[in-house]
Every structure is written in C-alpha cells, then in structure tokens.
CSV table of N, CA and C in Angstrom, one decimal:
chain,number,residue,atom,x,y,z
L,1,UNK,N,16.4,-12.4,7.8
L,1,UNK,CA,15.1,-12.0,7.1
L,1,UNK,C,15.3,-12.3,5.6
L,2,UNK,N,14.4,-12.7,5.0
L,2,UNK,CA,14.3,-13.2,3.5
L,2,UNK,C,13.4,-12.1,2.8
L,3,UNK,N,13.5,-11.1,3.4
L,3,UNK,CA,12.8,-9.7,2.5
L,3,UNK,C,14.3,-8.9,2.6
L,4,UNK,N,13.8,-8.1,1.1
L,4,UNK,CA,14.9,-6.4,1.1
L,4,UNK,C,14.0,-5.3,1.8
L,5,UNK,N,14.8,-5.0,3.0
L,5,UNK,CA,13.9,-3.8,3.5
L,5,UNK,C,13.9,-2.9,2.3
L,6,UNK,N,14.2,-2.4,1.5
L,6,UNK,CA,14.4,-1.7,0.3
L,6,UNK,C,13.0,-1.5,-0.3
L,7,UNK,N,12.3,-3.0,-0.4
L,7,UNK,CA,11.5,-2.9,-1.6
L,7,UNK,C,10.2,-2.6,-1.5
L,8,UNK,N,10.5,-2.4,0.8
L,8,UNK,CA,8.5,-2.0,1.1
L,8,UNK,C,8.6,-0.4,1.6
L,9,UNK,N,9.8,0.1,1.5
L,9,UNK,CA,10.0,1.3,1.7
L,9,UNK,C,8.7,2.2,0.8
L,10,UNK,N,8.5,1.7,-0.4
L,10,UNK,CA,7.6,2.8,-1.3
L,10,UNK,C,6.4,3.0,-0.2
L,11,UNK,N,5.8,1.5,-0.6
L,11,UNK,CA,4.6,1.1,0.5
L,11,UNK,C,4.7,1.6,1.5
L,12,UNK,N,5.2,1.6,2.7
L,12,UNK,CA,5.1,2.5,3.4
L,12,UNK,C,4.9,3.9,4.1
L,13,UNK,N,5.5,4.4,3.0
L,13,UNK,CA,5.9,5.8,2.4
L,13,UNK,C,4.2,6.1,2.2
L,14,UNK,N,3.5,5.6,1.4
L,14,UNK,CA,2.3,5.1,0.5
L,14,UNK,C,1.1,5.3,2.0
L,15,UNK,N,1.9,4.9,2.3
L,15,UNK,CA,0.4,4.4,4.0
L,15,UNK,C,0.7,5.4,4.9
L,16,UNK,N,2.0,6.5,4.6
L,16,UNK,CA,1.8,7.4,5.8
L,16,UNK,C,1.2,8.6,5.5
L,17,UNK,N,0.1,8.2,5.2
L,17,UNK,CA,-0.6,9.2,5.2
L,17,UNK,C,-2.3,9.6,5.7
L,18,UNK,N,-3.0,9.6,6.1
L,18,UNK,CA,-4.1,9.7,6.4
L,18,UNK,C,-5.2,9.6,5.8
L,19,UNK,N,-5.4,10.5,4.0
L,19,UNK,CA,-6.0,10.3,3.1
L,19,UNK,C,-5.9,8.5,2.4
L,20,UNK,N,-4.7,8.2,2.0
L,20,UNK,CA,-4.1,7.4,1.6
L,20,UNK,C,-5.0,6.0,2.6
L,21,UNK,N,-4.6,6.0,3.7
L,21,UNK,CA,-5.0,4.6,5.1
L,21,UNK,C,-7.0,4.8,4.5
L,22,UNK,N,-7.5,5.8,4.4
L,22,UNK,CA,-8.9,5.8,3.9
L,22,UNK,C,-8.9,5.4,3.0
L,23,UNK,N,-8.2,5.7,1.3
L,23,UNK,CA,-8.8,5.2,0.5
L,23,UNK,C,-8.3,4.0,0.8
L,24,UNK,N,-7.1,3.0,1.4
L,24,UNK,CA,-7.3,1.8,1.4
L,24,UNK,C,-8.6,1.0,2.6
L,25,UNK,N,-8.7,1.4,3.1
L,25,UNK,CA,-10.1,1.2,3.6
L,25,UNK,C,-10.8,0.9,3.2
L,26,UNK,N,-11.4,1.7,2.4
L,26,UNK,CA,-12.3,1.8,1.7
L,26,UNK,C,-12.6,0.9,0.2
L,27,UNK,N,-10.8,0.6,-0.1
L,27,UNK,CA,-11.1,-0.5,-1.2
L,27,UNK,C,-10.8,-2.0,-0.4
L,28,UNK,N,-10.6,-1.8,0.7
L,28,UNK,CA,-11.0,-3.0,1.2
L,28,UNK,C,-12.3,-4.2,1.4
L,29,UNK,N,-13.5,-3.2,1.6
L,29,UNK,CA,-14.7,-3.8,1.0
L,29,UNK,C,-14.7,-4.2,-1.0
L,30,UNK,N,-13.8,-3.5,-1.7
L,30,UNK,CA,-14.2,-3.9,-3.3
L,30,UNK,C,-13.6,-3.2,-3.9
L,31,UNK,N,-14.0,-3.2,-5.1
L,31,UNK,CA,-13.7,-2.1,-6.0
L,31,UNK,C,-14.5,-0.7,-6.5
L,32,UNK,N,-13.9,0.1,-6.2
L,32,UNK,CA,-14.3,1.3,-6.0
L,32,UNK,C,-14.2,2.2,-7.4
L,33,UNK,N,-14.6,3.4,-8.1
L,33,UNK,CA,-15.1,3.9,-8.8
L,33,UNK,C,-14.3,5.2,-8.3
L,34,UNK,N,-13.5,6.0,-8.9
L,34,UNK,CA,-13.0,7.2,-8.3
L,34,UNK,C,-13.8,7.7,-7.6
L,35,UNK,N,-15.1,8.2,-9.1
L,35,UNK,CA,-16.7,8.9,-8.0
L,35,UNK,C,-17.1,8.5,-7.1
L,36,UNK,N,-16.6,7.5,-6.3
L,36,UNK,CA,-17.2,7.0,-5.1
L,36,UNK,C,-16.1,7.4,-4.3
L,37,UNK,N,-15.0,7.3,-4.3
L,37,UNK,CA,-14.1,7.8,-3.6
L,37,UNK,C,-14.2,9.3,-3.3
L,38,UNK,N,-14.3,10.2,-4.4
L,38,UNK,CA,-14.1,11.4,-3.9
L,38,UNK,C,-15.0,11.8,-3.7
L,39,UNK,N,-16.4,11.3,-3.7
L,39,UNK,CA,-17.7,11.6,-3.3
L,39,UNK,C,-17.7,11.5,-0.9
L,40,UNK,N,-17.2,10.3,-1.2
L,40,UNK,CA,-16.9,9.9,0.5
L,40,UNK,C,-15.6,10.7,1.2
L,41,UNK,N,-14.5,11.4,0.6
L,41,UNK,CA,-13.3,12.2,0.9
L,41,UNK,C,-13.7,13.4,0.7
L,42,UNK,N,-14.2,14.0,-0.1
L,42,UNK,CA,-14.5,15.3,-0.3
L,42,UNK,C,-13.5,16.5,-0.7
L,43,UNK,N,-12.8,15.1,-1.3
L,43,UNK,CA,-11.3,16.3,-2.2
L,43,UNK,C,-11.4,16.2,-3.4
L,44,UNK,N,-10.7,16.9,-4.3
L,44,UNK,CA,-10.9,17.1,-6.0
L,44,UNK,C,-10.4,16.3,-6.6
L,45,UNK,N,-10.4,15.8,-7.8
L,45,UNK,CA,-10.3,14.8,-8.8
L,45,UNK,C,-8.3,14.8,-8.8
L,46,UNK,N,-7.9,16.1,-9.0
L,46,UNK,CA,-6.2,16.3,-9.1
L,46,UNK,C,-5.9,15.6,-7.7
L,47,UNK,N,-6.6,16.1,-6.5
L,47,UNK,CA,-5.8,15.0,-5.3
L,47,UNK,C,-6.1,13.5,-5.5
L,48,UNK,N,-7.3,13.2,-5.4
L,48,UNK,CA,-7.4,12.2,-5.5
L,48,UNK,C,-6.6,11.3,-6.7
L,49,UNK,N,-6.3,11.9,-7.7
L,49,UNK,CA,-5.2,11.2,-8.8
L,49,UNK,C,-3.9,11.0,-8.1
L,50,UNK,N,-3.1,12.5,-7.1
L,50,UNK,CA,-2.3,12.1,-6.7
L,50,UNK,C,-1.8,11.2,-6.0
L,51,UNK,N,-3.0,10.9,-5.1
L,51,UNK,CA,-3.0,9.2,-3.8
L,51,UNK,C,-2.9,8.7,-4.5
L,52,UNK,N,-3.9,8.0,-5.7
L,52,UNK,CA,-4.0,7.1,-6.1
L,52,UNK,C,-2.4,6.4,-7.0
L,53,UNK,N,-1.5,7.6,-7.8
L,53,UNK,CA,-0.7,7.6,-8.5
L,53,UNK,C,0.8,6.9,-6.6
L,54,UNK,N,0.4,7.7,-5.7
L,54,UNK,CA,1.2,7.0,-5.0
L,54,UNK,C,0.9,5.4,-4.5
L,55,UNK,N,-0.2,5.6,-4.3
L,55,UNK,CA,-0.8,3.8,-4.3
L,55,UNK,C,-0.8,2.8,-5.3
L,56,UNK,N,-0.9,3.4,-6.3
L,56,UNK,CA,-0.4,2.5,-7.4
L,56,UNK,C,1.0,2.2,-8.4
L,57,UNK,N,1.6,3.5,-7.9
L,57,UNK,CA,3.1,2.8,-8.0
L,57,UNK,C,3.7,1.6,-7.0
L,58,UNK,N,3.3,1.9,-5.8
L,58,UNK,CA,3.7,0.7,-4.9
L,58,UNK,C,3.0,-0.8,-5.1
L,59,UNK,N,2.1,-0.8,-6.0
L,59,UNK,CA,1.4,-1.7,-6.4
L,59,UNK,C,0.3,-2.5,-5.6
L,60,UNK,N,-0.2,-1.6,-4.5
L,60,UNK,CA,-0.7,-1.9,-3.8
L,60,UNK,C,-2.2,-1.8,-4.1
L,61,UNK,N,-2.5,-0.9,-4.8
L,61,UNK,CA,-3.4,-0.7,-5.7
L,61,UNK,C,-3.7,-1.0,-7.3
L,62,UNK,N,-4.3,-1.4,-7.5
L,62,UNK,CA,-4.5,-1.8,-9.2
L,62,UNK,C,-5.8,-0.7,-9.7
L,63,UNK,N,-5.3,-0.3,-10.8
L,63,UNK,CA,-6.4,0.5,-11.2
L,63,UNK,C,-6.9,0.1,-13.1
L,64,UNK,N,-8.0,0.4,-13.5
L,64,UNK,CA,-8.5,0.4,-14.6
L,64,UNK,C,-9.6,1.0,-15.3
L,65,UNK,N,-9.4,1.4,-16.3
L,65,UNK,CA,-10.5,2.5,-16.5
L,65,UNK,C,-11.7,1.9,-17.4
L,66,UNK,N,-12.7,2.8,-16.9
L,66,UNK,CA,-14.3,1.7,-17.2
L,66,UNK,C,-15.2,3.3,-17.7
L,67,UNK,N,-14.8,3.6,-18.9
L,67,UNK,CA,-15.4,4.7,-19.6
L,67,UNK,C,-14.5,5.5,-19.4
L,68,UNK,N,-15.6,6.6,-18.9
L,68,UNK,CA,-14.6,8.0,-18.6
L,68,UNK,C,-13.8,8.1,-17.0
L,69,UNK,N,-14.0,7.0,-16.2
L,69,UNK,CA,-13.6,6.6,-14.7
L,69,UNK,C,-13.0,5.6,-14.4
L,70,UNK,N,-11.6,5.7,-13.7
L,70,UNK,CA,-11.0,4.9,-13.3
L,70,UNK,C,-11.6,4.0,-11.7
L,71,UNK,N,-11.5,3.1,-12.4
L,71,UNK,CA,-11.6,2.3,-10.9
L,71,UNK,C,-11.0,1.6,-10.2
L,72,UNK,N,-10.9,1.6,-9.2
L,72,UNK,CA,-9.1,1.0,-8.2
L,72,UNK,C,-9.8,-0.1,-7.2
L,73,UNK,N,-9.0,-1.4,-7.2
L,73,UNK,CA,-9.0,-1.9,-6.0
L,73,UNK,C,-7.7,-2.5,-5.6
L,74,UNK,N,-7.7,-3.2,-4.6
L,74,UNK,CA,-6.2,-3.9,-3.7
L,74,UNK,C,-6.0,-4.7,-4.7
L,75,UNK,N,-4.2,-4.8,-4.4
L,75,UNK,CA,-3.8,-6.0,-4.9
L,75,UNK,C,-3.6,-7.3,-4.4
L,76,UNK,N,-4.1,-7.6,-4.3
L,76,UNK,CA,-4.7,-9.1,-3.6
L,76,UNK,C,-3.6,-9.6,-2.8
L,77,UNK,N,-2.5,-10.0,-4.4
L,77,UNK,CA,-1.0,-10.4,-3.7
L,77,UNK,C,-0.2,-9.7,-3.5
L,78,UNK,N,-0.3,-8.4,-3.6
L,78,UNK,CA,0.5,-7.3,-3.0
L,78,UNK,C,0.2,-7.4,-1.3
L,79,UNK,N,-0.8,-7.3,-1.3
L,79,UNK,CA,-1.6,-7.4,0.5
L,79,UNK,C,-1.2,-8.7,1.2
L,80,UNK,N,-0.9,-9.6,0.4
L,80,UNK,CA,-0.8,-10.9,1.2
L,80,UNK,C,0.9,-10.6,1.4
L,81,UNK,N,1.7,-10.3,0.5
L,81,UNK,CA,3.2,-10.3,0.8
L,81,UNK,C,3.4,-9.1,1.4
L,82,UNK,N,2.3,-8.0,1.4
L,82,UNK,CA,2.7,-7.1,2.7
L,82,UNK,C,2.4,-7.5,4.0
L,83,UNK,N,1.5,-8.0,4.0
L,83,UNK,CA,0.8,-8.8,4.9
L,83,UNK,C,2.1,-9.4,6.2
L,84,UNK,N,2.6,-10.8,4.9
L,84,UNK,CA,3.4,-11.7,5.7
L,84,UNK,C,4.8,-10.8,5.8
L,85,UNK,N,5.4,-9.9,4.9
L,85,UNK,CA,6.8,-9.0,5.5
L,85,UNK,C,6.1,-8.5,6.7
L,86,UNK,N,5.2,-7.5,7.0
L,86,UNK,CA,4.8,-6.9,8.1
L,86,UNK,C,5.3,-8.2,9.5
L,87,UNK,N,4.4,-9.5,9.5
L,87,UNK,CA,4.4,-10.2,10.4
L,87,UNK,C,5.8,-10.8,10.9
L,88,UNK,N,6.7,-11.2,9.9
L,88,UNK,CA,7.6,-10.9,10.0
L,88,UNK,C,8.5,-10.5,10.7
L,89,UNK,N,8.5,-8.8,10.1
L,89,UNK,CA,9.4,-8.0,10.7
L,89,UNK,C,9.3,-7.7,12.3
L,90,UNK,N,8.0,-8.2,12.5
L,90,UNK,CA,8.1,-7.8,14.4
L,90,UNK,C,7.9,-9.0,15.0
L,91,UNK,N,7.9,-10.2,14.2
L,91,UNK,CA,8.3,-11.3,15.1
L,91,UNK,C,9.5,-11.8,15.7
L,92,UNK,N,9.8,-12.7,16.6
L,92,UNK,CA,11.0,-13.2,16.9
L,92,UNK,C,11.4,-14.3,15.8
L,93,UNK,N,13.1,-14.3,15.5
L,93,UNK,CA,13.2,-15.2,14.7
L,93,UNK,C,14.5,-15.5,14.7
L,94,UNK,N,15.0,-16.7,14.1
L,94,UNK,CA,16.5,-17.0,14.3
L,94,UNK,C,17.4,-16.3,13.4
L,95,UNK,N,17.0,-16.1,12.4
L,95,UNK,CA,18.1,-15.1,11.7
L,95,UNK,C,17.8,-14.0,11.7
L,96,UNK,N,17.3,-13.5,12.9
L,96,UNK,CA,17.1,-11.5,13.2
L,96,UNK,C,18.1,-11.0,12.5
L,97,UNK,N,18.3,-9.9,12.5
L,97,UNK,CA,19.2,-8.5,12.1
L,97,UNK,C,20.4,-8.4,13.5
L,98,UNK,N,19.2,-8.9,14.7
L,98,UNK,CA,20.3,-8.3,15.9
L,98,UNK,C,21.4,-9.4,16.0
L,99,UNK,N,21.0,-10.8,15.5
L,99,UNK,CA,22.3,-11.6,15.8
L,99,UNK,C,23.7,-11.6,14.7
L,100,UNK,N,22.9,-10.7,13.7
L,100,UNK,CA,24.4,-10.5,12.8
L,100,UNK,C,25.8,-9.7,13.5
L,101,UNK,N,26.3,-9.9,12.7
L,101,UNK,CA,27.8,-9.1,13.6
L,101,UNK,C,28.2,-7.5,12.8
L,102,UNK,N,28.2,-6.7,13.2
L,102,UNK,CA,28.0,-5.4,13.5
L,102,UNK,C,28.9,-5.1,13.3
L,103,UNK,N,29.3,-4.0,12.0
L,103,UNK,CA,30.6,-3.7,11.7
L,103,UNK,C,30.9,-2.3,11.8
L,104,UNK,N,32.2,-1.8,12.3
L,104,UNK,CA,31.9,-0.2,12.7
L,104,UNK,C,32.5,0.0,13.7
C-alpha cells in the first residue's frame, strides 16, 4: 500500500461521529454558513465550533470567514485522496499487508 495508515487516522477519528457524518453531508451539496448549520443541527455555536475545529484540522473541511460568520465547505482534494485511500484499503491487491512477512 502506497498510503501511511498514520496520516488518515485524524480523519477518521473526525467521521466517527454522528454530528460530524451530518455536517459533512450537508456540505456536500456547497458551502455552508455556520447559521445554516446550526439552524438544521439544533446545537450551540461552542459545539458546533468544536466539530468544525475537528473537521478542519483533518483538513477535510476548509473554512473562512465572511463578516461576523464562518463558512465551511469540503476539501475537494482532501475528499478525492480520501476517497481513493478508502478504495484502496478494501480492495484486493498485490502488495497487501497480508503478503508481507510477519515478525514476532
């Protein structure tokens, strides 16, 4: 495999969550406006900062502010190289993990 399992660990981490899988959802159709987010979630501005602070460390999220409101959408090429690790990792392939030799 030509990925570091290492480096999608955040991301993952990032997506197990329930609130988190909605707001990516949700910026799936575009770019979103916090107020539209926590308008449709119906949680407070401090949560909603904390998803977003995990989503956008992993860089899966891009955010920028437009007045007094941040607005977030996907990272285009973040999604495409999670995209293709994901496919990847559960395909069959000649230099799998299982054909290496196993020390221990």
């Amino acid at each position: 495999m030509k990925y570091s399992y290492s480096e999608y660990v955040p991301l993952l981490k990032a997506l197990a969550d329930e609130t988190r899988l909605k707001i990516i959802d949700m910026l799936s159709c575009g770019e979103l406006c916090a107020c539209n987010i926590l308008e449709k979630l119906n949680i407070t501005q401090p949560t909603l900062s904390y998803h977003m602070k995990m989503l956008t460390q992993c860089e899966l999220v891009s955010a920028r502010k437009d007045g007094i409101w941040m607005k977030y959408k996907l990272n285009e090429a973040k999604v495409i190289a999670y995209k293709q690790f994901v496919e990847e990792l559960l395909s069959h392939k000649e230099d799998c993990i299982c054909k290496e030799k196993w020390e221990g």
